[in-house]
mmCIF file of C-alpha atoms and ligand atoms in Angstrom:
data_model
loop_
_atom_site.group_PDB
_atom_site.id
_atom_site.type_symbol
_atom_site.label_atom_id
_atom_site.label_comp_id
_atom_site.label_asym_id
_atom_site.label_seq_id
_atom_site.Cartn_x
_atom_site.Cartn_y
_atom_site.Cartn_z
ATOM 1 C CA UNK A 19 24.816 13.122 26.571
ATOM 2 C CA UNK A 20 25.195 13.408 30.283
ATOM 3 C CA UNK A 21 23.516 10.520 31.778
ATOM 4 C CA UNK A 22 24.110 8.415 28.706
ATOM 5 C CA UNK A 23 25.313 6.074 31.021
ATOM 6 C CA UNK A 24 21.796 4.868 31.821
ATOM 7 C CA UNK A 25 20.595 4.841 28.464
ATOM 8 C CA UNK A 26 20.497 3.033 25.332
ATOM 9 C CA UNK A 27 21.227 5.948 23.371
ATOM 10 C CA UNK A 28 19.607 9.000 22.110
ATOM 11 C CA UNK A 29 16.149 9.202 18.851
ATOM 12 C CA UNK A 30 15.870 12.471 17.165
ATOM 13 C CA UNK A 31 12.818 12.931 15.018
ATOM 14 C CA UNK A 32 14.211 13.950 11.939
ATOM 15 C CA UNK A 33 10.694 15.012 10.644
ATOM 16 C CA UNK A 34 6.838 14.710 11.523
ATOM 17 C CA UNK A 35 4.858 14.831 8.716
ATOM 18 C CA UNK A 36 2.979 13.002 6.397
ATOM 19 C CA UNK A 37 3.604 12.522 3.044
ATOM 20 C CA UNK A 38 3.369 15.922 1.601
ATOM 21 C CA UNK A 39 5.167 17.205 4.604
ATOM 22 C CA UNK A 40 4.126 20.881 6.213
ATOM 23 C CA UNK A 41 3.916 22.798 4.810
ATOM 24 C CA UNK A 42 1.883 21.297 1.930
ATOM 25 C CA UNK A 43 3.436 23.016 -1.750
ATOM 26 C CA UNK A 44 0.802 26.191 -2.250
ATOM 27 C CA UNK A 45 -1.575 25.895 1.022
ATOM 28 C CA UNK A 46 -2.613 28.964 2.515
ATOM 29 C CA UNK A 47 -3.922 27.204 5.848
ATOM 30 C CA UNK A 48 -2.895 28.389 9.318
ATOM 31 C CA UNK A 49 -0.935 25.574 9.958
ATOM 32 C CA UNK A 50 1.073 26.290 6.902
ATOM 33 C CA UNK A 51 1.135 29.982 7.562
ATOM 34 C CA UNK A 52 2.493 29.056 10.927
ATOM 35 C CA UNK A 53 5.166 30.885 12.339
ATOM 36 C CA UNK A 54 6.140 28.291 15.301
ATOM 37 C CA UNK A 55 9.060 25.910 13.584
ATOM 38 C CA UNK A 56 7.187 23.351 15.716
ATOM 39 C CA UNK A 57 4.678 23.442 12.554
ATOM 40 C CA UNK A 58 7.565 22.934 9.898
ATOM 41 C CA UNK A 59 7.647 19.002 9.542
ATOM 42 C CA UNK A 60 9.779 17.293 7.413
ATOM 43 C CA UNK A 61 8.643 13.927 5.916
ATOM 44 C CA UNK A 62 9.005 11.228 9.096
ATOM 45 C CA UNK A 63 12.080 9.574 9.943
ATOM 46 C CA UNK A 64 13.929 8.943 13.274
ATOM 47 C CA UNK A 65 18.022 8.300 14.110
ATOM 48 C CA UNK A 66 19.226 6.249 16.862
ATOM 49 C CA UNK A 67 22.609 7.292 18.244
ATOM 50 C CA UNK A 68 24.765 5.499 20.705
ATOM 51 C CA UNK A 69 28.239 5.641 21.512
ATOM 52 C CA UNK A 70 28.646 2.667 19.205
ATOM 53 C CA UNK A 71 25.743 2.975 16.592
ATOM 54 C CA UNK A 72 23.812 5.177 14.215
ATOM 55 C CA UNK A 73 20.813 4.323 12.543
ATOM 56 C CA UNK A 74 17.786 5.800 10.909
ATOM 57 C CA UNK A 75 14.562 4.360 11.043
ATOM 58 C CA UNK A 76 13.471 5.315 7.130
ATOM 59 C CA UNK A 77 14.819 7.628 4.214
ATOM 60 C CA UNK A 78 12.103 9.660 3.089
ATOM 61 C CA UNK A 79 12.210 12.651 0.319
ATOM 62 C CA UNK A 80 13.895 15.268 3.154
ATOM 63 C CA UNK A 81 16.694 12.253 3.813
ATOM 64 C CA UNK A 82 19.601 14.551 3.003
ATOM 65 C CA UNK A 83 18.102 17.662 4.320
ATOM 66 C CA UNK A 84 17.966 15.769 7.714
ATOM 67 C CA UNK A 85 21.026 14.635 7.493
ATOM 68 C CA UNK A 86 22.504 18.416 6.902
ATOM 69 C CA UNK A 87 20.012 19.670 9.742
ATOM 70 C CA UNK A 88 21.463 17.614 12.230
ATOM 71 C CA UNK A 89 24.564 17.193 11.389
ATOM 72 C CA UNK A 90 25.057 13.595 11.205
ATOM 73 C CA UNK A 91 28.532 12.394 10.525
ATOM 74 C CA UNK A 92 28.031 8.651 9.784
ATOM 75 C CA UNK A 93 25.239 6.011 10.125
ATOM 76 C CA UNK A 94 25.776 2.784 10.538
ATOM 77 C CA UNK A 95 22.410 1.227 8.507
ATOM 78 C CA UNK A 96 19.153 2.297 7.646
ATOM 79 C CA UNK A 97 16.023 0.342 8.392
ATOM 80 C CA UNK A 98 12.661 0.593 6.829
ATOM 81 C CA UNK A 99 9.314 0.182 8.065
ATOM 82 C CA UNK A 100 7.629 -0.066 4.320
ATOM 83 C CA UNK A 101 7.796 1.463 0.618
ATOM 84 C CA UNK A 102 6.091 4.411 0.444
ATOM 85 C CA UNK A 103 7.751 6.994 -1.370
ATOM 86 C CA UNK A 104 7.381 9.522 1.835
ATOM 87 C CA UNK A 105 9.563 6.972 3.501
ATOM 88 C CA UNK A 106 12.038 5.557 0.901
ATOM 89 C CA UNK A 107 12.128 8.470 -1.566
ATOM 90 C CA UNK A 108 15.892 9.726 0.016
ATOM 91 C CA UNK A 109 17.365 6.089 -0.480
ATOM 92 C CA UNK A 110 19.672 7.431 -3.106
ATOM 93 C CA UNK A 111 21.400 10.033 -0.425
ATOM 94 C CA UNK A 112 23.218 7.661 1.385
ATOM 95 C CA UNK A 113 26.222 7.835 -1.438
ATOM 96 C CA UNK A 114 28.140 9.923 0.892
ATOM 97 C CA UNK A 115 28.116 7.630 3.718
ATOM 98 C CA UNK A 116 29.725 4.714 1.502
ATOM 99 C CA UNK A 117 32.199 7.696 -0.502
ATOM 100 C CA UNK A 118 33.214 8.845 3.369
ATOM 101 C CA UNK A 119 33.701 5.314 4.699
ATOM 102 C CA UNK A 120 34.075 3.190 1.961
ATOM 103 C CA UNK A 121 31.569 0.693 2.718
ATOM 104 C CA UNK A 122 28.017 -0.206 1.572
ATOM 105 C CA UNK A 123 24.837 0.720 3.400
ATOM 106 C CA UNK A 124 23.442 -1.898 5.238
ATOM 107 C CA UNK A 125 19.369 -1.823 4.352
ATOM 108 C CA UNK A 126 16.847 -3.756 6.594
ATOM 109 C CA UNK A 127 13.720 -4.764 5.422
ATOM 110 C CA UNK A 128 10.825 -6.876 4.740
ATOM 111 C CA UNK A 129 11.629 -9.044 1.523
ATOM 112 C CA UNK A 130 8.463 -7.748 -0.168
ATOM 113 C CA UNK A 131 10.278 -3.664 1.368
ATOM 114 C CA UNK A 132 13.374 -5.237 -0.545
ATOM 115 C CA UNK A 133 12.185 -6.558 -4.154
ATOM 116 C CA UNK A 134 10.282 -2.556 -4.069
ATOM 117 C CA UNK A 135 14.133 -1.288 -3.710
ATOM 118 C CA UNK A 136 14.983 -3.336 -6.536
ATOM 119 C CA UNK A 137 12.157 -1.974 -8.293
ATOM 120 C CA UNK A 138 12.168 1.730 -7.617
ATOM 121 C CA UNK A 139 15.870 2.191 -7.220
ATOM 122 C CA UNK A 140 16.823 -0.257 -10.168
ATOM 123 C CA UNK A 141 19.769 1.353 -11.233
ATOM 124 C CA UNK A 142 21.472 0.585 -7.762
ATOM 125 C CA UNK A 143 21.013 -2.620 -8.483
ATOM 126 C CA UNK A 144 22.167 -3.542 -12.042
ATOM 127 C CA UNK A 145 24.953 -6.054 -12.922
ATOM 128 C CA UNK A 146 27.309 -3.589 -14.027
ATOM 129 C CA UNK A 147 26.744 -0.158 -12.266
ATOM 130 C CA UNK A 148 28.096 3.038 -12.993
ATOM 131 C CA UNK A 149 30.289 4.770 -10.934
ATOM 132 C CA UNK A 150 29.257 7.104 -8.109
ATOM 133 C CA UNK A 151 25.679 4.619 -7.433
ATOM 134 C CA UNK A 152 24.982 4.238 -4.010
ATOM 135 C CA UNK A 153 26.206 1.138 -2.602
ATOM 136 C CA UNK A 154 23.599 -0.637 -1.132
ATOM 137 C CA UNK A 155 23.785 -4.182 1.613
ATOM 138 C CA UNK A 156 20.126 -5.367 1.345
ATOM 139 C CA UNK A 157 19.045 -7.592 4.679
ATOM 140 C CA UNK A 158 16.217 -9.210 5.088
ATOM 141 C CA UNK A 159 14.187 -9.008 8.632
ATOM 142 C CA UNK A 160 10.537 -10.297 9.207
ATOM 143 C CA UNK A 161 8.386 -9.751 12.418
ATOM 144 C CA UNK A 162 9.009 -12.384 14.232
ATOM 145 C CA UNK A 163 12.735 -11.948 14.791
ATOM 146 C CA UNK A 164 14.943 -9.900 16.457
ATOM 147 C CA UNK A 165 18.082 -8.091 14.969
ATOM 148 C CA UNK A 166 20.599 -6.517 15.755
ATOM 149 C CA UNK A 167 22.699 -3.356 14.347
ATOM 150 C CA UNK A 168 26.366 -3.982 15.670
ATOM 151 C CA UNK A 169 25.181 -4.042 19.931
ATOM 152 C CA UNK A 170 21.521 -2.847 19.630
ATOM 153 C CA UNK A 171 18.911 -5.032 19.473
ATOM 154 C CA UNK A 172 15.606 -4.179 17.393
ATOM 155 C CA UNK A 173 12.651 -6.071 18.034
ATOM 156 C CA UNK A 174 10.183 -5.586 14.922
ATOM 157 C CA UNK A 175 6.599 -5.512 15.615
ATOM 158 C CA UNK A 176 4.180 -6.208 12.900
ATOM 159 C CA UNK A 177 1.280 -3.291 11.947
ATOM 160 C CA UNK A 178 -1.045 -2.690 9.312
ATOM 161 C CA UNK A 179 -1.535 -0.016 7.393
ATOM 162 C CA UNK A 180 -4.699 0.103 5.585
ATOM 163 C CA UNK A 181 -4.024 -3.083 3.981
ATOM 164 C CA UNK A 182 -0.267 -3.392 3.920
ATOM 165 C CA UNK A 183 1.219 -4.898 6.857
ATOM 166 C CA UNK A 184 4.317 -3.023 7.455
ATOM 167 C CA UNK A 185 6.497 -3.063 10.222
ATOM 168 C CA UNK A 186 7.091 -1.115 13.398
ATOM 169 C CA UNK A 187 10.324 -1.373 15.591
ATOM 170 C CA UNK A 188 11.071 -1.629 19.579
ATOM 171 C CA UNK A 189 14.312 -0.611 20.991
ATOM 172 C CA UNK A 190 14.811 -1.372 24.290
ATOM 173 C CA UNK A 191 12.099 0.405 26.304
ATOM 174 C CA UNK A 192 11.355 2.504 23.310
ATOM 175 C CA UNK A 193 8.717 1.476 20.271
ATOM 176 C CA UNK A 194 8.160 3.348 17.404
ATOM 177 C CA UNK A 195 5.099 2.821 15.126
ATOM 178 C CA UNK A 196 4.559 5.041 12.328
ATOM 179 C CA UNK A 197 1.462 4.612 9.665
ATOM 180 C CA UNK A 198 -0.129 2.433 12.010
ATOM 181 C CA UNK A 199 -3.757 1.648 11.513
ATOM 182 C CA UNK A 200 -4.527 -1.927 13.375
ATOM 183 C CA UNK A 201 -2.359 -3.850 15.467
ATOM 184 C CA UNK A 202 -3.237 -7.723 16.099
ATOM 185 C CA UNK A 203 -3.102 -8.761 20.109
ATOM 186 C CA UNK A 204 -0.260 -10.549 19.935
ATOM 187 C CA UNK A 205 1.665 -7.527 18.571
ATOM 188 C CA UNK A 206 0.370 -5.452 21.196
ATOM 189 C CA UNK A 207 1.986 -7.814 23.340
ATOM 190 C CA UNK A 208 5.663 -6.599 21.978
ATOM 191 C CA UNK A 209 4.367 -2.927 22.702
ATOM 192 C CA UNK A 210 3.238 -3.026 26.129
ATOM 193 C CA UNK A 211 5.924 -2.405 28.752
ATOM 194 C CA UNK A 212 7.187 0.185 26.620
ATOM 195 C CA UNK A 213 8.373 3.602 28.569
ATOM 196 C CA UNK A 214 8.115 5.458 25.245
ATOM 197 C CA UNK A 215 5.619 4.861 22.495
ATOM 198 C CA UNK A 216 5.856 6.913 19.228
ATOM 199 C CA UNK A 217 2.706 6.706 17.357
ATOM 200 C CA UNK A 218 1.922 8.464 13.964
ATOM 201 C CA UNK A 219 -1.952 9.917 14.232
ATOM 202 C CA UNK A 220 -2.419 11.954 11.035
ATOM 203 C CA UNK A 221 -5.582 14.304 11.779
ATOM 204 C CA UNK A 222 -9.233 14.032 13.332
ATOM 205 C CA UNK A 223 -11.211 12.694 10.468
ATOM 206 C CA UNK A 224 -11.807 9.207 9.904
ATOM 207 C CA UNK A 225 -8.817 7.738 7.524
ATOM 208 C CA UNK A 226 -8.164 4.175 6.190
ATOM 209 C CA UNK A 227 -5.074 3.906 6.464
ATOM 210 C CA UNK A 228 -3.768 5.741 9.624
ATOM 211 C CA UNK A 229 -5.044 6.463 13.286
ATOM 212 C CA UNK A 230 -6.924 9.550 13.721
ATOM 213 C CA UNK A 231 -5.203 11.927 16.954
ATOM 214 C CA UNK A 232 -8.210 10.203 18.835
ATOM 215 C CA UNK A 233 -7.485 6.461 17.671
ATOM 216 C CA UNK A 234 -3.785 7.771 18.522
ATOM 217 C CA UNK A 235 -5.244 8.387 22.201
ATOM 218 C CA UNK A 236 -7.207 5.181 22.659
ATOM 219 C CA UNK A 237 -4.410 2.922 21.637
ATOM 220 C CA UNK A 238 -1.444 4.923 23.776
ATOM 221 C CA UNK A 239 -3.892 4.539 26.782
ATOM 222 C CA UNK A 240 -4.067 0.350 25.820
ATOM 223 C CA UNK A 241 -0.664 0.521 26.047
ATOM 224 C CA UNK A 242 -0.114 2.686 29.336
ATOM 225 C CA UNK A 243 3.818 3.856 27.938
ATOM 226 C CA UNK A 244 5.359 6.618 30.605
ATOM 227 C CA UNK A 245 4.926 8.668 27.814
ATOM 228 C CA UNK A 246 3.965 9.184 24.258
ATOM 229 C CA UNK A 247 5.017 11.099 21.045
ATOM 230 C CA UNK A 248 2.800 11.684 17.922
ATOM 231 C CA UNK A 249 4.361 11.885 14.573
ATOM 232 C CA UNK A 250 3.125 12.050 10.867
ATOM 233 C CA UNK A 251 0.724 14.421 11.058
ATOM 234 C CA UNK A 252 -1.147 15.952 8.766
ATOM 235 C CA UNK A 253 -1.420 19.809 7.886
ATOM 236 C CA UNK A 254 -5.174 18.796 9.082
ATOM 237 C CA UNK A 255 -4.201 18.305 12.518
ATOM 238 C CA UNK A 256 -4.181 21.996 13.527
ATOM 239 C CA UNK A 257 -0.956 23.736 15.234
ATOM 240 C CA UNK A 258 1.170 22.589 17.447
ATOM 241 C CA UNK A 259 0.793 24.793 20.002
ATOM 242 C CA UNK A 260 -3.187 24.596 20.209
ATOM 243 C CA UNK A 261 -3.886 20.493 19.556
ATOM 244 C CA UNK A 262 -0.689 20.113 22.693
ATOM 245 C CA UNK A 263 -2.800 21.775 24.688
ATOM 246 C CA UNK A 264 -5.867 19.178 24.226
ATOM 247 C CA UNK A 265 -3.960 16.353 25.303
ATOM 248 C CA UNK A 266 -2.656 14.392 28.483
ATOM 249 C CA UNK A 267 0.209 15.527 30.210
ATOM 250 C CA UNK A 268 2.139 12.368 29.432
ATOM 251 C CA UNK A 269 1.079 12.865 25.217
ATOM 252 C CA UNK A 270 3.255 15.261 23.727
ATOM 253 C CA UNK A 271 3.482 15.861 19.737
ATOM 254 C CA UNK A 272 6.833 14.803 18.317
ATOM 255 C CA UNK A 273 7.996 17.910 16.265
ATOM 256 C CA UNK A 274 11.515 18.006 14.039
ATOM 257 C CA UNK A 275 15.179 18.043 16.039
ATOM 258 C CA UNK A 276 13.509 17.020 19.246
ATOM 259 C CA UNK A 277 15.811 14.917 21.019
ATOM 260 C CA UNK A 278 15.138 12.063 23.619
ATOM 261 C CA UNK A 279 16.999 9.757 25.925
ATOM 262 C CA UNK A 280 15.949 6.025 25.302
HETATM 263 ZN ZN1 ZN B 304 -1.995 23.728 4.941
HETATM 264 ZN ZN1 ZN B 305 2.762 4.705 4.350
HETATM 265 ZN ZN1 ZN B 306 3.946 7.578 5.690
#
């Protein structure tokens, strides 16, 4: 990290997909055929990394496997942007976080993102727990307020997602919004200055609960970022190579270990 100096700290995507991830299980498709490893996604997921702080935004099914991938010695917390399984599901993996450094896992969410922890991952949170459960800090954030992770401060910005408003997150220059589907004005507001927008846009057919890649389009242009990543796609989508090629210079499709300066 070079010119860290000037920067907030490095995102990796830890994995592009949506929820079945891509390959899908048993697909014979092109996409899933694919030979580029720009076509393998992992279910979506990014980590922050500064000199003083890791994060990841989510803990999907392929938490640990991203973890191994990249090689990540220690994070710091893990924030969620809602409770779907494809972003939740790897909750459990943190255990050797708290084994290595002997602390719980700080958790941010949305109260109703919390009591779903409770729910799904009930054995975590029992009165008298076993030994060897993941030790988990639950902390409750909510859209209007910033928060920070030891010296990094998130700003969350409120989406909707079909009919679940979830949350999305801007750090620094740098907002991330995955399973968006409508954004209210004065949310956009939050967005718009942002030098990097990540934006999840699923496939091209009409969906109702995420952007299609020309939804995607329409909103990066309302938001005029210096540039753009998409993420959570869909086997649907097409390959990387080929959609790429269809789009702006300044719109490039996210794809897993790609690494940028925030
Ligand atoms: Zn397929
Ligand atoms: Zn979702
Ligand atoms: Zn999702």
């Amino acid at each position: 990290m070079s010119d860290q100096a000037h920067h907030l700290g490095q995102v990796t995507f830890l994995g592009t997909a949506t929820s079945q991830g891509v390959p899908v299980i048993a697909c014979d498709c092109p996409v899933c055929l694919s030979a580029d490893p720009r076509d393998k996604r992992l279910r979506s997921s990014i980590l922050f990394e500064s000199p003083s702080t890791n994060f990841v935004i989510d803990t999907g099914p392929d938490f640990r496997q991203q973890m191994l991938d990249n090689q990540v010695k220690e994070i710091h917390a893990v924030v969620l942007t809602h409770e779907h399984q494809d972003h939740v599901a790897g909750l459990d993996d943190v255990r050797p976080f708290n084994f290595r450094y002997n602390r719980d896992m700080p958790v941010y969410g949305e109260q109703r993102v919390l009591e779903d922890m409770k729910q799904r991952f009930s054995y975590i949170f029992k009165p008298h727990p076993y030994p060897g459960l993941p030790k988990i800090d639950l902390r409750e954030i909510n859209e209007n307020d910033i928060f920070k992770i030891n010296d990094i401060k998130i700003q969350p910005v409120r989406i909707i997602h079909g009919r679940l408003p979830i949350l999305g997150f801007r750090i620094g220059d740098f907002t991330y919004l995955t399973d968006l589907y409508e954004i209210e004005e004065k949310e956009k507001e939050k967005v718009k200055g942002s030098k990097i927008l990540v934006v999840s846009a699923l496939h091209h057919k009409k969906h109702y609960s995420h952007l299609t890649l020309q939804e995607a389009l329409e909103f990066i242009e309302e938001m005029q970022p210096e540039k753009a990543y998409l993420t959570h796609l869909s086997h649907f989508m097409g390959l990387h190579e080929e959609v790429e090629k269809s789009l702006p210079a300044h719109v490039r499709i996210a794809y897993d270990g790609l690494k940028i300066f925030i």
